[in-house]
Coordinates of C-alpha atoms in Angstrom, one line a residue:
Chain A
D1 CA 12.0 1.1 -9.8
S2 CA 10.5 -1.6 -7.5
G3 CA 10.9 -4.4 -9.9
V4 CA 7.1 -5.1 -10.0
T5 CA 5.7 -4.5 -13.5
Q6 CA 2.1 -3.7 -14.2
T7 CA 0.5 -3.4 -17.6
P8 CA -1.2 -1.5 -19.0
K9 CA -0.5 1.9 -17.3
H10 CA -3.8 3.3 -18.3
L11 CA -7.1 1.7 -19.4
I12 CA -10.2 3.5 -20.6
T13 CA -13.3 1.4 -21.2
A14 CA -17.1 1.6 -21.0
T15 CA -19.6 0.4 -18.5
G16 CA -20.5 -3.3 -18.9
Q17 CA -17.1 -4.2 -20.4
R18 CA -14.5 -6.6 -19.1
V19 CA -10.8 -5.9 -18.7
T20 CA -7.7 -7.7 -17.5
L21 CA -4.9 -6.2 -15.6
R22 CA -1.5 -7.9 -15.5
C23 CA 1.2 -8.0 -12.9
S24 CA 4.7 -9.4 -13.0
P25 CA 6.3 -9.7 -9.6
R26 CA 9.9 -9.0 -8.7
S27 CA 12.3 -11.8 -9.6
G28 CA 12.1 -14.4 -6.8
D29 CA 8.9 -13.2 -5.3
L30 CA 6.2 -15.9 -4.9
S31 CA 3.5 -13.8 -3.3
V32 CA 1.3 -11.3 -5.1
Y33 CA -1.2 -8.9 -3.7
W34 CA -3.8 -6.7 -5.4
Y35 CA -5.0 -3.4 -4.0
Q36 CA -7.5 -0.8 -5.2
Q37 CA -7.1 2.9 -4.7
S38 CA -10.2 5.0 -5.2
L39 CA -11.1 8.5 -4.1
D40 CA -14.0 7.4 -1.8
Q41 CA -12.6 4.1 -0.4
G42 CA -8.9 4.9 -0.2
L43 CA -6.4 2.0 -0.6
Q44 CA -8.1 -1.4 0.0
F45 CA -6.7 -4.9 -0.2
L46 CA -8.4 -7.1 -2.7
I47 CA -6.8 -10.5 -2.9
Q48 CA -3.5 -12.3 -2.3
Y49 CA -1.9 -15.3 -4.0
Y50 CA 1.1 -17.3 -3.0
N51 CA 2.8 -19.7 -5.5
G52 CA -0.3 -20.0 -7.6
E53 CA -2.8 -20.4 -4.8
E54 CA -5.2 -17.9 -3.3
R55 CA -4.2 -17.1 0.3
A56 CA -6.5 -14.2 1.4
K57 CA -9.4 -12.3 0.2
G58 CA -10.4 -8.7 1.1
N59 CA -13.1 -6.4 -0.2
I60 CA -13.1 -8.0 -3.7
L61 CA -16.4 -7.8 -5.6
E62 CA -17.9 -11.0 -7.1
R63 CA -17.5 -9.3 -10.5
F64 CA -13.7 -9.3 -10.0
S65 CA -11.5 -12.4 -10.1
A66 CA -7.8 -13.0 -10.1
Q67 CA -5.3 -15.8 -10.6
Q68 CA -1.6 -16.4 -10.4
F69 CA 0.0 -18.4 -13.2
P70 CA 2.9 -21.0 -13.0
D71 CA 5.4 -18.3 -14.1
L72 CA 4.1 -16.4 -11.1
H73 CA 2.6 -13.4 -13.0
S74 CA -0.9 -12.5 -11.9
E75 CA -4.0 -11.2 -13.6
L76 CA -6.9 -9.3 -12.2
N77 CA -10.1 -9.6 -14.2
L78 CA -12.8 -7.0 -13.8
S79 CA -16.1 -7.7 -15.5
S80 CA -19.5 -5.9 -15.9
L81 CA -17.7 -2.7 -15.2
E82 CA -19.4 0.2 -13.4
L83 CA -18.5 3.8 -13.1
G84 CA -17.5 3.2 -9.5
D85 CA -14.8 0.7 -10.6
S86 CA -12.7 3.6 -11.9
A87 CA -9.6 3.5 -9.7
L88 CA -5.9 2.9 -9.5
Y89 CA -5.2 -0.8 -9.2
F90 CA -1.9 -1.8 -7.6
C91 CA -0.1 -5.0 -7.5
A92 CA 2.5 -5.7 -4.9
S93 CA 4.8 -8.7 -4.4
S94 CA 6.9 -10.2 -1.6
V95 CA 9.2 -13.2 -1.3
S96 CA 6.7 -15.1 0.8
P97 CA 3.5 -14.4 2.7
S98 CA 5.6 -13.9 5.9
R99 CA 5.1 -10.6 7.6
E100 CA 8.8 -10.3 7.7
D101 CA 8.9 -9.8 3.9
I102 CA 8.2 -6.3 2.7
Q103 CA 5.6 -5.8 0.0
Y104 CA 6.9 -3.9 -3.0
F105 CA 4.4 -2.1 -5.2
G106 CA 4.1 -1.6 -8.9
A107 CA 3.3 1.7 -10.5
G108 CA -0.4 0.8 -10.8
T109 CA -2.9 0.6 -13.6
R110 CA -5.3 3.5 -13.8
L111 CA -8.7 2.3 -14.9
S112 CA -11.3 4.8 -16.2
V113 CA -14.8 3.5 -16.8
L114 CA -16.9 5.9 -18.9
Chain B
A1 CA -11.6 -4.7 12.8
Q2 CA -8.3 -3.0 12.5
T3 CA -8.4 0.7 11.4
V4 CA -5.8 3.3 10.7
T5 CA -6.5 7.0 11.0
Q6 CA -4.6 9.9 9.6
S7 CA -6.2 13.0 11.0
Q8 CA -4.2 15.5 8.8
P9 CA -5.5 15.5 5.2
E10 CA -2.9 18.1 4.2
M11 CA 0.3 19.4 5.7
S12 CA 2.8 21.9 4.4
V13 CA 6.4 22.7 5.5
Q14 CA 9.2 25.0 4.4
E15 CA 12.1 23.4 2.7
A16 CA 14.8 22.4 5.2
E17 CA 12.3 22.5 8.1
T18 CA 11.0 19.5 10.1
V19 CA 7.5 18.1 9.8
T20 CA 5.6 15.4 11.7
L21 CA 2.7 13.4 10.2
S22 CA 0.3 11.7 12.6
C23 CA -1.2 8.3 12.5
T24 CA -3.2 6.3 15.0
Y25 CA -4.5 2.8 14.7
D26 CA -6.8 0.4 16.4
T27 CA -6.0 -3.2 17.1
S28 CA -6.3 -5.9 19.7
E29 CA -3.1 -7.7 18.6
S30 CA 0.2 -7.4 20.4
D31 CA 2.5 -8.2 17.6
Y32 CA 2.2 -6.4 14.3
Y33 CA 4.1 -4.2 11.8
L34 CA 3.5 -0.5 11.0
F35 CA 4.6 1.2 7.8
W36 CA 4.8 4.6 6.2
Y37 CA 4.5 4.6 2.4
K38 CA 5.1 7.6 0.1
Q39 CA 3.1 8.1 -3.1
P40 CA 4.7 10.9 -5.2
P41 CA 2.9 12.3 -8.3
S42 CA 4.3 9.3 -10.3
R43 CA 1.8 7.2 -8.3
Q44 CA 4.4 4.7 -7.2
M45 CA 4.0 3.4 -3.7
I46 CA 7.4 3.6 -2.0
L47 CA 8.2 2.2 1.4
V48 CA 9.6 4.9 3.6
I49 CA 10.0 3.1 7.0
R50 CA 8.8 0.1 8.9
Q51 CA 8.4 -0.5 12.6
E52 CA 8.0 -3.8 14.4
A53 CA 5.6 -3.5 17.3
Y54 CA 7.7 -5.7 19.7
K55 CA 10.7 -3.5 19.2
Q56 CA 10.7 -0.5 21.6
Q57 CA 13.4 1.4 19.6
N58 CA 11.9 3.8 17.1
A59 CA 12.9 3.1 13.5
T60 CA 15.0 5.6 11.5
E61 CA 15.9 5.8 7.9
N62 CA 18.2 8.8 7.2
R63 CA 16.0 11.9 7.5
F64 CA 12.9 9.9 8.3
S65 CA 12.1 8.7 11.8
V66 CA 9.1 7.5 13.7
N67 CA 7.7 8.0 17.2
F68 CA 6.0 4.8 18.1
Q69 CA 3.8 4.9 21.1
K70 CA 2.4 1.4 21.5
A71 CA 0.2 2.0 24.5
A72 CA -1.3 5.1 22.8
K73 CA -1.5 3.2 19.5
S74 CA 0.2 6.1 17.8
F75 CA 2.8 6.0 15.0
S76 CA 4.0 9.4 13.7
L77 CA 6.5 10.1 11.0
K78 CA 9.1 12.9 11.4
I79 CA 10.8 14.2 8.3
S80 CA 13.9 16.3 9.0
D81 CA 15.5 18.8 6.6
S82 CA 12.5 18.6 4.3
Q83 CA 13.4 18.5 0.6
L84 CA 11.3 19.3 -2.5
G85 CA 11.4 15.7 -3.4
D86 CA 9.6 14.8 -0.2
A87 CA 6.4 16.3 -1.6
A88 CA 3.9 13.4 -1.9
M89 CA 0.9 11.6 -0.3
Y90 CA 2.0 9.7 2.8
F91 CA 0.1 6.7 3.9
C92 CA 0.3 5.0 7.3
A93 CA -0.3 1.2 7.1
Y94 CA -0.8 -1.7 9.5
Q95 CA 0.0 -5.2 8.7
I96 CA -2.5 -7.7 9.9
Q97 CA -1.3 -11.0 11.4
G98 CA -2.2 -14.1 9.4
A99 CA -3.3 -12.6 6.1
Q100 CA -0.3 -10.3 5.7
K101 CA -2.5 -7.7 4.0
L102 CA -1.8 -4.0 4.6
V103 CA -4.5 -1.8 6.0
F104 CA -4.0 1.8 5.0
G105 CA -5.0 5.2 6.4
Q106 CA -6.6 7.8 4.2
G107 CA -3.3 9.6 3.6
T108 CA -1.7 13.0 4.2
R109 CA -0.8 15.2 1.3
L110 CA 2.6 16.9 2.1
T111 CA 3.6 20.1 0.3
I112 CA 7.1 21.4 0.5
N113 CA 7.4 25.2 0.2
P114 CA 10.7 26.5 -1.3

């Protein structure tokens, strides 16, 4: 168990809908990362937060947004869902954004868009 | 842009034997980190081993070791005395300076034959 908690484990929804994925980082970790794992694109970095502020953006669609709250949990919001958004979404956390700090991954949320 | 290439989509090995998974990467940086992550059927991403580019000594973690060839931009993972529990997808990853995000290869599926 990495200590990173993601809910829900599975999510099934329809095209056009909006969903929210939740991540609780390890105790003491201030930095949160979101990654998407899909069959065609592999594992891709989406966005990073540190202590409530956005630090880096990757290949995140405009339909997707995220935030990190004062209690350090993070949410990834996906809207106007398309079939191609079906993927495994991972959250990872580290103590700080420093490269010396290892990223620990949660178990992921599997999103199925029908 | 930094890229990570895993040329072996699938590998198999007999239990108790040794297997080597290949990874090459492309970067213009001189200081970076390289990782191997394991993803078993549970989907959890588990850190196997980490290598710092400025360290010439190859990293080892019990039965797992790497062969880091900086000039050749090669970073292979050797698993000795393979066990059934080693069966998983293995991802090679590179950590970009500045953003701290991980860039992943496409993965190698490792099967352990009893």
